Amino acid sequence: MTIPETARWLAGRDRFLILTHRRPDGDTLGCAAGLAQGLRDAGKTAYILYNSEATARYLPYVERYWAPEDFTPEHVVAVDIASTDLFPAGGMEYLNKVALCIDHHPSNQGYAGLTCLEPDKASCGEIIYALLMELNGSISPDIAASLYVAVSTDTGCFAYSNTNAHTLRTAADLIDAGAPVSDINKALFRTKAKSRVMLEALIATSMEFYFNGAVAIAVITQDMMAKTGAVENDMDDVAAIPGAIEGVIVGITIRELTGPGDSKVSVRTTPQVNANALCARFGGGGHAMAAGFTLDVPVMETKRLLLTALDEIFPLDNGKPADAAQPR
Amino acid sequence: MTIPETARWLAGRDRFLILTHRRPDGDTLGCAAGLAQGLRDAGKTAYILYNSEATARYLPYVERYWAPEDFTPEHVVAVDIASTDLFPAGGMEYLNKVALCIDHHPSNQGYAGLTCLEPDKASCGEIIYALLMELNGSISPDIAASLYVAVSTDTGCFAYSNTNAHTLRTAADLIDAGAPVSDINKALFRTKAKSRVMLEALIATSMEFYFNGAVAIAVITQDMMAKTGAVENDMDDVAAIPGAIEGVIVGITIRELTGPGDSKVSVRTTPQVNANALCARFGGGGHAMAAGFTLDVPVMETKRLLLTALDEIFPLDNGKPADAAQPR
């Protein structure tokens, strides 16, 4: 469905329940908050299904919209949920009952009755903004704030490669509509928990470099998290840390997921190396420059297996100097 | 002068030399490169005065425009230079010969013959963009890239408090004009030198917290820089590190500037504490939330003096819990 069609569909209905995805980020939560308020501003009843995994930084935006237990929706709307395996805990009863899905993921499975999909948008927040402008003609400062959170977090404050001109123009419109950009940026992008800062320090000092600095591998153990007081909240985008170092072509994080017997691997690459192909060898996958897999083996053994696999990739044909697979 | 007036002034003249400021950042260098190419596209001769302090990340944008030694300009244009004490090494002969200054700093001293000042702009790049659109009606992808560097670096990739809707709309226009946003973002905002990462780790692990976590003090010695291989290039915005930690009201860095006998102090605060007033006690100053000073005493002695001064500020009247000035 197009955005005007979707707006008309919403305008003709009432009593909405909005679903957010598992391990919810700023995009799904900001979109849900903005849509809930926008529907209320249009005279509707709208709530967000409680998501137990919503983290503290986003709660102020969403918690006022949590559905009461006795709320019986007429229409269920999913925002930013690409597939049914991303449904939140507590959302399973709605698996086959989603009337409308609003999303920007090209991989959207089309599980909903109707889908408003705009795969060229960097964030779902851009779609909700256009939708609410179509529905109500304007948005309140509260909605602008929620949607600014959505747009800015899904693009890493406009630094990720998905950022485009439309993203920036939507963000500009949201500032004009009253989003407190300076406060939001300070809270989301210029503030770090002490535990996160200490964990980053430990990751940096324990990271090892191979193949002349082209590969960086960070091992993150439960012990490291305990030492720094890091919790799951602090793990946002840690997978990007090794690959962000100058000269690194393959950046890898290997995390103990539940304990010393298992490994969760995230691989980030530059276009010279296919992350998806590397992870496929271990039964995983993803995208060309970001992929992952899990193994039921200890992290140091996973690291050894990865280095053996990398031995077949390096030296690259394109002239990157080779080196033995030894820490330097 | 307004932007249309400035465009007309440029259109009627030729043989320009463009000056950038001391310790040049992405804004002054990106603006100079964009303006030089824009003037050339208008059929003019234009060069940038060599700036020996330009760092490697920005050289690809500016070095092709360095003025040959035998170039005799007819008109000298300063970009993003607020005062004559910010003139670059090698620019002293032009101190009283600047025909036009294009700037966005409210503090601009008006040292030039003519000044195009737009103090509401977050970056000088936004002014140069408007100026070149006025002059030539369009900009090339090369110019768009240089100006994207200007706009994005001066706003910390749109995260600093100066970011506004105009900034984001200009950035969107620059992407439409061909700025390779993904490559620029990767190079400037998603890549760090290994030495910088290691220095940040050392700063984090050696930082100390006082007054119940409201004050964070990082001491950066020459020895720490040597250990991590950090050079001056790696010191961009290190002053922001302590203040970026959750709960910190006063974030302080104390750097050994030339050796163990002197201290360069940077103070970053939230609105609850006046950084300028704190630094004024030590003969320094700045803004309400960002100020600094230098002292000819060793860093640990400077730290002691600062803690004594902070004892008079904390506990804050507004209810922040107090604590003894001891590391916790």
XYZ file of C-alpha atoms in Angstrom:
656
model
C 0.000 0.000 0.000
C 1.125 3.530 -0.644
C 1.348 6.068 2.158
C -1.878 7.887 1.159
C -3.720 4.555 0.944
C -2.378 3.550 4.333
C -3.438 6.893 5.825
C -6.960 6.410 4.448
C -7.066 2.855 5.813
C -6.122 4.113 9.293
C -8.557 7.054 9.073
C -11.479 4.698 8.509
C -10.753 2.451 11.497
C -10.314 2.585 15.289
C -8.943 0.738 18.353
C -5.388 0.013 17.259
C -2.746 -2.094 18.964
C 0.800 -1.379 17.764
C 3.517 -4.044 17.872
C 7.275 -3.407 18.102
C 10.023 -5.903 17.347
C 12.087 -8.147 19.578
C 15.182 -6.462 21.056
C 13.513 -3.140 20.202
C 15.617 -0.269 18.906
C 14.919 3.441 18.630
C 13.265 3.039 15.238
C 10.578 0.530 16.193
C 9.879 2.220 19.565
C 9.998 5.788 18.241
C 7.696 4.821 15.371
C 5.248 3.102 17.699
C 5.129 6.130 20.037
C 4.734 8.573 17.141
C 2.036 6.476 15.471
C 0.119 5.913 18.725
C 0.030 9.645 19.466
C -0.772 10.506 15.844
C -3.732 8.122 15.878
C -4.915 9.613 19.185
C -4.591 13.101 17.679
C -6.883 11.820 14.905
C -9.448 10.887 17.565
C -8.655 7.173 17.706
C -7.899 4.803 20.546
C -4.361 3.454 20.138
C -1.924 1.594 22.377
C 1.444 -0.101 22.060
C 1.780 -3.735 23.126
C 4.082 -3.876 26.182
C 7.585 -4.869 25.124
C 9.559 -6.172 28.087
C 12.859 -5.670 26.272
C 12.485 -1.890 25.799
C 15.592 -0.272 27.318
C 15.696 2.641 29.733
C 16.769 5.236 27.177
C 13.605 4.717 25.116
C 11.058 4.096 27.899
C 10.155 7.789 28.331
C 8.914 7.796 24.749
C 6.815 4.631 24.816
C 5.700 3.703 28.320
C 2.784 6.137 28.404
C 1.276 4.195 25.479
C 1.555 0.646 26.893
C -1.746 -1.139 26.361
C -3.729 -1.968 29.507
C -4.186 -5.697 29.977
C -7.912 -5.518 29.279
C -7.566 -3.663 25.963
C -9.197 -5.506 23.083
C -7.917 -4.151 19.793
C -9.845 -4.164 16.553
C -6.760 -3.726 14.367
C -3.181 -4.794 14.987
C -0.409 -2.749 13.342
C 3.242 -3.853 13.259
C 5.943 -1.190 12.830
C 9.491 -1.952 11.656
C 8.952 -5.731 12.032
C 10.340 -7.520 8.974
C 9.336 -11.083 9.863
C 7.275 -13.038 12.356
C 10.367 -14.419 14.119
C 11.035 -10.844 15.248
C 7.703 -10.609 17.064
C 8.157 -9.486 20.661
C 7.739 -11.770 23.635
C 4.065 -11.467 24.449
C 3.118 -10.825 20.837
C 2.763 -14.429 19.708
C -1.026 -14.387 19.911
C -1.006 -11.783 17.116
C 1.195 -13.804 14.730
C -1.580 -14.273 12.174
C -3.626 -11.277 13.178
C -1.565 -8.335 11.946
C -3.853 -6.246 9.749
C -1.181 -3.774 8.682
C 2.614 -3.797 8.693
C 4.529 -0.546 8.131
C 8.186 -1.248 7.362
C 11.327 -0.256 5.477
C 13.203 -3.576 5.425
C 13.630 -4.927 1.877
C 13.481 -8.401 3.434
C 9.933 -7.893 4.769
C 8.154 -11.255 4.575
C 4.695 -9.923 3.786
C 3.160 -11.706 6.798
C 0.537 -8.995 7.394
C -2.864 -8.569 5.764
C -1.681 -5.294 4.269
C 1.857 -3.983 4.018
C 3.083 -0.425 3.558
C 6.679 -1.067 2.559
C 9.135 1.661 1.534
C 12.445 -0.177 1.168
C 14.325 2.917 -0.018
C 13.878 4.618 3.363
C 16.761 4.475 5.833
C 14.378 4.324 8.779
C 10.771 3.381 9.399
C 10.457 6.772 11.117
C 10.533 8.498 7.733
C 7.486 6.491 6.649
C 5.530 7.196 9.849
C 6.280 10.909 9.461
C 4.910 10.975 5.904
C 1.928 8.902 7.016
C 1.009 11.192 9.922
C 1.371 14.300 7.747
C -1.037 12.659 5.327
C -3.399 11.662 8.159
C -3.405 14.827 10.288
C -1.643 17.527 8.234
C 0.786 18.257 11.075
C 2.497 16.597 14.029
C 2.949 17.709 17.641
C 6.392 18.336 19.201
C 5.977 15.065 21.139
C 5.526 13.102 17.935
C 8.424 14.975 16.344
C 10.654 13.942 19.249
C 9.683 10.256 18.972
C 10.212 10.208 15.226
C 13.530 12.061 15.522
C 14.653 9.285 17.862
C 13.544 6.735 15.245
C 15.286 8.395 12.291
C 18.496 9.325 14.087
C 19.079 6.006 15.849
C 18.479 3.873 12.763
C 21.131 5.847 10.865
C 23.638 6.081 13.732
C 23.043 9.829 13.920
C 23.241 10.041 10.126
C 26.635 8.332 9.913
C 25.664 4.853 8.659
C 25.749 4.050 4.970
C 21.944 3.959 4.750
C 21.757 7.740 5.343
C 20.383 9.613 2.355
C 18.984 13.028 1.454
C 15.441 11.978 2.374
C 16.587 10.971 5.853
C 18.170 14.364 6.457
C 15.185 16.308 5.102
C 12.804 14.348 7.326
C 15.047 15.053 10.322
C 15.012 18.759 9.389
C 11.198 18.726 9.229
C 11.065 17.037 12.628
C 13.278 19.759 14.132
C 10.962 22.379 12.643
C 8.019 20.508 14.186
C 9.598 20.837 17.621
C 11.872 17.830 18.196
C 14.366 18.879 20.918
C 17.324 17.890 18.763
C 20.047 19.067 21.114
C 18.663 17.163 24.128
C 18.036 14.011 22.089
C 21.509 14.093 20.528
C 23.140 14.639 23.918
C 21.247 11.713 25.468
C 21.600 9.254 22.582
C 24.857 10.137 20.844
C 26.992 12.170 23.203
C 26.438 10.234 26.431
C 27.753 6.789 27.301
C 27.221 4.699 30.411
C 30.398 4.396 32.471
C 30.150 0.613 32.125
C 30.086 0.923 28.319
C 33.135 3.206 28.316
C 35.043 0.761 30.526
C 33.995 -2.214 28.397
C 35.154 -0.410 25.236
C 38.494 0.231 26.918
C 38.868 -3.442 27.800
C 37.871 -4.487 24.276
C 40.407 -2.076 22.759
C 43.305 -3.196 24.915
C 42.591 -6.908 24.410
C 41.829 -6.771 20.677
C 44.288 -8.612 18.445
C 45.358 -7.790 14.905
C 46.241 -10.257 12.140
C 47.219 -10.234 8.481
C 49.185 -7.019 8.763
C 46.377 -5.210 10.559
C 43.715 -6.110 7.990
C 41.856 -8.295 10.496
C 40.953 -7.225 14.032
C 39.362 -9.685 16.433
C 37.798 -8.706 19.762
C 36.804 -11.404 22.204
C 34.156 -10.355 24.724
C 33.737 -12.719 27.645
C 31.128 -12.785 30.390
C 34.020 -12.079 32.739
C 34.847 -8.841 30.883
C 31.239 -7.760 31.166
C 31.175 -8.555 34.888
C 34.448 -6.674 35.496
C 33.187 -3.510 33.806
C 29.613 -3.788 35.053
C 28.414 -3.950 31.443
C 24.891 -5.205 30.851
C 23.036 -6.076 27.651
C 22.069 -2.391 27.319
C 25.744 -1.579 26.884
C 26.230 -3.953 23.946
C 24.626 -1.772 21.231
C 26.762 -1.883 18.127
C 29.862 -3.327 19.854
C 30.221 -5.394 16.679
C 31.301 -2.202 14.904
C 34.290 -1.543 17.197
C 37.039 -3.666 15.538
C 36.009 -2.690 12.005
C 36.137 1.011 12.870
C 39.919 0.931 13.256
C 41.925 2.434 10.407
C 43.214 -0.204 7.995
C 40.934 -2.986 9.221
C 39.182 -4.853 6.386
C 37.566 -7.578 8.503
C 36.427 -6.618 12.015
C 35.217 -9.482 14.175
C 33.666 -9.679 17.624
C 33.329 -13.042 19.362
C 31.032 -12.917 22.379
C 30.344 -15.499 25.017
C 26.603 -15.491 24.779
C 25.499 -17.513 27.783
C 28.800 -18.780 29.181
C 32.214 -20.243 28.369
C 30.818 -22.902 26.015
C 29.279 -20.824 23.241
C 30.186 -18.037 20.831
C 28.220 -15.356 19.038
C 30.251 -13.989 16.152
C 29.680 -10.717 14.299
C 31.694 -9.922 11.187
C 31.953 -6.447 9.633
C 33.882 -5.971 6.400
C 34.776 -3.446 3.739
C 33.644 -4.266 0.160
C 36.888 -6.227 -0.430
C 35.713 -9.180 1.673
C 32.275 -10.826 1.678
C 31.132 -11.190 5.279
C 28.146 -13.304 4.283
C 30.345 -15.881 2.518
C 32.698 -16.094 5.483
C 29.839 -16.628 7.947
C 28.076 -19.107 5.643
C 31.022 -21.510 6.228
C 29.882 -21.645 9.851
C 26.188 -21.957 9.115
C 25.471 -18.253 9.491
C 24.838 -15.395 7.105
C 23.669 -11.837 6.663
C 24.748 -9.108 4.297
C 27.879 -8.578 2.183
C 29.451 -6.260 4.761
C 27.718 -7.373 7.984
C 27.019 -10.979 8.910
C 27.194 -13.348 11.841
C 26.819 -16.828 13.257
C 26.706 -18.689 16.567
C 28.689 -21.790 17.548
C 28.464 -24.072 20.567
C 32.219 -23.909 21.168
C 34.331 -21.716 23.469
C 35.338 -18.286 22.169
C 39.067 -19.037 21.808
C 38.308 -22.136 19.739
C 35.927 -20.093 17.578
C 38.720 -17.584 17.066
C 41.086 -20.356 15.935
C 38.505 -21.645 13.446
C 37.967 -18.138 12.080
C 41.695 -17.537 11.630
C 41.977 -20.800 9.673
C 39.120 -19.709 7.419
C 40.716 -16.283 6.987
C 43.977 -17.957 5.940
C 42.186 -18.951 2.734
C 41.024 -15.389 2.084
C 44.248 -13.500 2.824
C 46.363 -12.252 1.144
C 43.711 -10.554 -0.953
C 44.199 -10.547 -4.696
C 43.982 -6.790 -4.768
C 47.418 -6.219 -3.363
C 46.915 -5.920 0.380
C 50.209 -7.109 1.852
C 49.956 -10.547 3.419
C 51.293 -11.650 6.742
C 51.271 -14.777 8.881
C 48.104 -15.185 10.928
C 49.877 -14.137 14.095
C 49.066 -11.283 16.421
C 51.374 -8.386 15.760
C 27.134 41.688 3.236
C 24.296 39.391 2.306
C 24.935 36.236 0.329
C 23.614 37.688 -2.979
C 25.774 40.807 -2.479
C 28.801 38.631 -1.733
C 28.141 36.526 -4.843
C 27.969 39.683 -6.982
C 31.196 40.976 -5.411
C 32.985 37.720 -6.285
C 31.474 37.613 -9.785
C 32.959 41.015 -10.611
C 36.523 40.153 -9.562
C 39.338 37.658 -10.261
C 42.591 36.150 -8.926
C 41.535 35.053 -5.452
C 43.676 33.709 -2.621
C 41.687 31.894 0.059
C 42.886 31.721 3.670
C 42.029 28.999 6.190
C 42.465 29.194 9.953
C 45.181 27.974 12.282
C 44.762 24.333 13.370
C 42.417 23.942 10.405
C 39.305 21.802 10.770
C 36.992 20.271 8.201
C 34.878 23.407 8.003
C 37.606 25.887 7.069
C 39.334 23.432 4.685
C 36.137 22.089 3.110
C 34.879 25.639 2.596
C 38.165 26.745 1.038
C 38.183 23.782 -1.366
C 34.535 24.276 -2.308
C 34.953 28.010 -2.813
C 38.163 27.618 -4.835
C 36.510 25.131 -7.206
C 33.321 27.184 -7.382
C 35.286 30.273 -8.365
C 37.182 28.252 -10.992
C 33.867 26.946 -12.324
C 32.870 30.609 -12.685
C 35.947 31.151 -14.841
C 38.157 32.681 -12.166
C 41.664 31.956 -10.975
C 41.523 30.841 -7.337
C 43.974 29.187 -4.944
C 44.167 28.330 -1.261
C 47.115 29.577 0.776
C 49.180 26.562 1.874
C 48.339 25.630 5.459
C 51.089 23.501 6.967
C 48.792 22.291 9.755
C 46.221 20.648 7.449
C 45.901 17.020 8.593
C 46.006 13.931 6.402
C 42.260 13.283 6.444
C 41.533 16.627 4.785
C 44.517 16.907 2.412
C 42.787 15.114 -0.505
C 40.208 17.877 -0.549
C 42.532 20.879 -0.433
C 46.023 20.072 -1.681
C 45.148 20.391 -5.354
C 44.272 24.045 -4.693
C 47.465 25.092 -2.827
C 48.695 28.359 -4.299
C 51.996 28.225 -6.196
C 54.694 30.342 -4.567
C 54.687 32.850 -7.395
C 50.922 33.463 -7.332
C 50.074 37.128 -6.823
C 46.464 37.475 -5.751
C 44.282 40.475 -6.417
C 41.780 39.628 -3.683
C 42.274 37.776 -0.421
C 39.274 35.912 1.021
C 39.226 34.406 4.526
C 36.821 31.545 5.274
C 35.738 30.532 8.778
C 38.403 32.770 10.387
C 36.843 34.702 13.278
C 39.859 36.805 14.261
C 43.353 37.734 13.105
C 45.012 35.664 15.854
C 43.623 32.590 14.078
C 45.497 33.413 10.866
C 47.538 30.454 9.660
C 51.308 30.308 9.844
C 52.410 31.859 6.570
C 49.346 34.105 6.406
C 50.702 37.001 8.450
C 51.498 39.109 5.401
C 47.755 39.228 4.669
C 46.715 40.439 8.144
C 45.493 43.796 6.907
C 44.833 42.742 3.345
C 41.742 40.556 3.627
C 39.167 41.979 1.215
C 36.381 39.598 2.213
C 35.740 37.353 5.182
C 33.011 34.689 5.009
C 32.192 33.342 8.468
C 29.582 31.989 10.858
C 31.211 32.775 14.220
C 29.172 35.310 16.244
C 32.506 36.482 17.678
C 33.866 37.553 14.264
C 36.053 40.640 14.824
C 35.248 42.382 11.551
C 38.924 42.592 10.555
C 38.223 42.267 6.804
C 37.285 44.981 4.316
C 33.934 43.277 3.807
C 32.334 40.565 5.911
C 29.637 38.083 4.986
C 28.602 36.880 8.440
C 25.741 34.458 9.088
C 25.974 33.732 12.807
C 22.872 31.536 12.844
C 24.559 28.907 10.657
C 26.061 25.867 12.370
C 28.878 25.698 9.817
C 30.550 28.017 7.358
C 29.911 25.315 4.744
C 26.220 26.213 4.714
C 27.109 29.791 3.744
C 29.522 28.737 0.986
C 26.866 26.404 -0.432
C 24.281 29.202 -0.624
C 26.919 31.525 -2.084
C 27.972 29.116 -4.847
C 24.357 28.358 -5.748
C 23.868 32.114 -6.089
C 27.080 32.465 -8.123
C 26.833 29.451 -10.439
C 23.309 28.048 -10.071
C 24.667 24.572 -9.305
C 27.669 22.819 -7.781
C 29.749 19.867 -8.969
C 29.987 16.577 -7.032
C 33.538 17.581 -6.019
C 32.298 20.771 -4.428
C 29.420 18.899 -2.817
C 31.930 16.499 -1.233
C 34.093 19.333 0.162
C 31.103 21.176 1.565
C 29.643 17.976 3.048
C 32.940 17.563 4.898
C 32.602 21.163 6.126
C 29.008 20.858 7.323
C 29.291 17.399 8.859
C 32.556 17.931 10.742
C 31.515 21.255 12.266
C 28.396 19.626 13.722
C 30.063 16.367 14.826
C 28.065 14.500 12.200
C 24.924 16.409 13.194
C 25.202 15.461 16.875
C 26.483 18.728 18.406
C 24.055 21.221 19.891
C 24.602 23.677 17.014
C 22.842 21.315 14.572
C 19.616 22.767 13.215
C 17.117 22.173 10.420
C 19.067 24.361 7.984
C 22.205 22.281 8.566
C 20.370 19.062 7.722
C 18.664 20.518 4.637
C 21.980 21.789 3.308
C 23.520 18.347 3.879
C 20.574 16.782 1.997
C 21.128 19.173 -0.922
C 24.834 18.274 -0.956
C 23.996 14.554 -1.149
C 21.652 15.291 -4.061
C 24.491 17.230 -5.707
C 26.710 14.148 -5.549
C 28.553 14.166 -2.213
C 29.634 10.537 -1.544
C 28.025 10.573 1.892
C 28.688 6.951 2.735
C 32.421 7.151 1.966
C 32.822 10.461 3.786
C 30.945 9.228 6.863
C 32.971 6.027 6.962
C 36.273 7.937 6.739
C 35.419 10.753 9.146
C 32.958 9.312 11.656
C 33.203 5.537 11.565
C 36.978 5.135 11.405
C 39.469 5.800 14.177
C 43.253 5.520 14.169
C 44.432 2.591 16.270
C 46.496 5.031 18.334
C 43.365 7.065 19.106
C 41.439 3.964 20.161
C 44.269 2.892 22.459
C 44.599 6.396 23.919
C 40.847 6.514 24.613
C 41.151 3.162 26.390
C 43.995 4.473 28.557
C 42.068 7.663 29.321
C 38.965 5.664 30.299
C 40.794 3.295 32.617
C 42.780 6.073 34.324
C 39.930 8.567 34.651
C 38.850 9.378 38.205
C 35.422 10.302 39.504
C 34.611 12.707 42.333
C 31.573 14.202 44.055
C 29.491 11.073 43.641
C 30.310 10.756 39.954
C 29.340 14.336 39.083
C 32.940 15.230 38.245
C 35.202 13.162 35.986
C 38.849 14.111 35.548
C 41.125 12.612 32.909
C 44.837 13.304 33.040
C 46.654 12.896 29.716
C 50.416 12.789 29.988
C 53.063 12.838 27.285
C 53.929 9.344 28.481
C 50.382 8.104 27.738
C 50.611 9.548 24.236
C 53.992 7.902 23.676
C 52.724 4.528 24.972
C 49.745 4.512 22.608
C 51.528 6.114 19.686
C 49.039 8.989 19.783
C 49.981 12.162 17.932
C 48.364 15.595 17.845
C 46.051 14.328 15.056
C 44.563 11.912 17.570
C 43.619 14.610 20.067
C 40.487 15.927 18.295
C 37.769 16.479 20.839
C 39.404 14.410 23.618
C 38.132 17.149 25.932
C 34.628 15.753 25.398
C 35.453 12.265 26.733
C 34.945 12.723 30.517
C 31.799 14.839 30.087
C 30.216 12.219 27.822
C 29.870 9.751 30.696
C 26.390 9.341 32.128
C 25.868 11.386 35.291
C 28.924 13.605 34.805
C 28.173 17.314 35.279
C 31.751 18.588 35.050
C 34.101 16.736 32.669
C 37.738 17.810 32.830
C 40.823 16.887 30.827
C 44.251 17.953 32.049
C 46.945 17.530 29.407
C 50.694 17.857 29.673
C 51.178 20.273 26.837
C 54.959 20.340 26.353
C 56.161 18.202 29.251
C 55.793 17.422 32.960
C 55.831 21.086 34.039
C 52.712 22.471 32.391
C 48.991 21.767 32.110
C 46.332 22.517 29.523
C 42.901 22.174 31.072
C 39.590 21.781 29.225
C 36.332 21.886 31.143
C 32.974 20.730 29.763
C 29.851 21.139 31.828
C 26.098 20.739 31.761
C 24.012 23.907 32.305
C 24.128 23.358 36.095
C 27.764 24.507 36.335
C 29.397 27.487 34.633
C 32.633 26.313 33.000
C 33.677 29.867 32.192
C 33.451 30.961 35.830
C 35.449 27.941 37.003
C 38.203 28.567 34.450
C 38.253 32.317 35.123
C 39.608 31.534 38.615
C 42.705 30.218 36.876
C 43.010 33.069 34.368
C 41.192 31.221 31.580
C 37.730 31.402 30.087
C 35.468 30.411 27.253
C 31.789 29.620 27.140
C 29.249 28.626 29.805
C 29.558 24.917 29.009
C 33.051 24.735 27.452
C 36.063 26.624 28.742
C 39.750 26.137 29.483
C 43.009 27.468 30.822
C 46.722 26.676 30.936
C 48.995 26.635 33.982
C 52.744 26.289 34.337
C 52.426 23.583 36.983
C 52.495 19.764 36.740
C 49.218 18.003 35.896
C 48.725 16.360 39.304
C 49.131 19.719 41.052
C 46.646 21.254 38.607
C 44.222 18.480 39.453
C 44.578 19.220 43.176
C 43.909 22.928 42.575
C 40.820 22.104 40.508
C 39.431 19.772 43.159
C 39.833 22.513 45.773
C 37.960 24.948 43.526
C 35.250 22.336 42.892
C 34.834 21.876 46.663
C 33.290 25.349 46.696
C 30.841 24.469 43.910
C 29.686 21.064 45.118
C 27.240 20.044 46.461
C 25.074 21.911 43.993
C 22.068 23.773 45.375
C 19.778 21.886 43.056
C 19.881 18.684 45.013
C 22.722 16.688 43.476
C 23.949 14.488 46.330
C 27.287 15.633 47.720
C 30.291 13.523 48.519
C 33.818 14.057 49.733
C 36.254 15.012 46.985
C 37.756 11.559 46.932
C 37.993 9.141 44.038
C 35.314 6.496 44.298
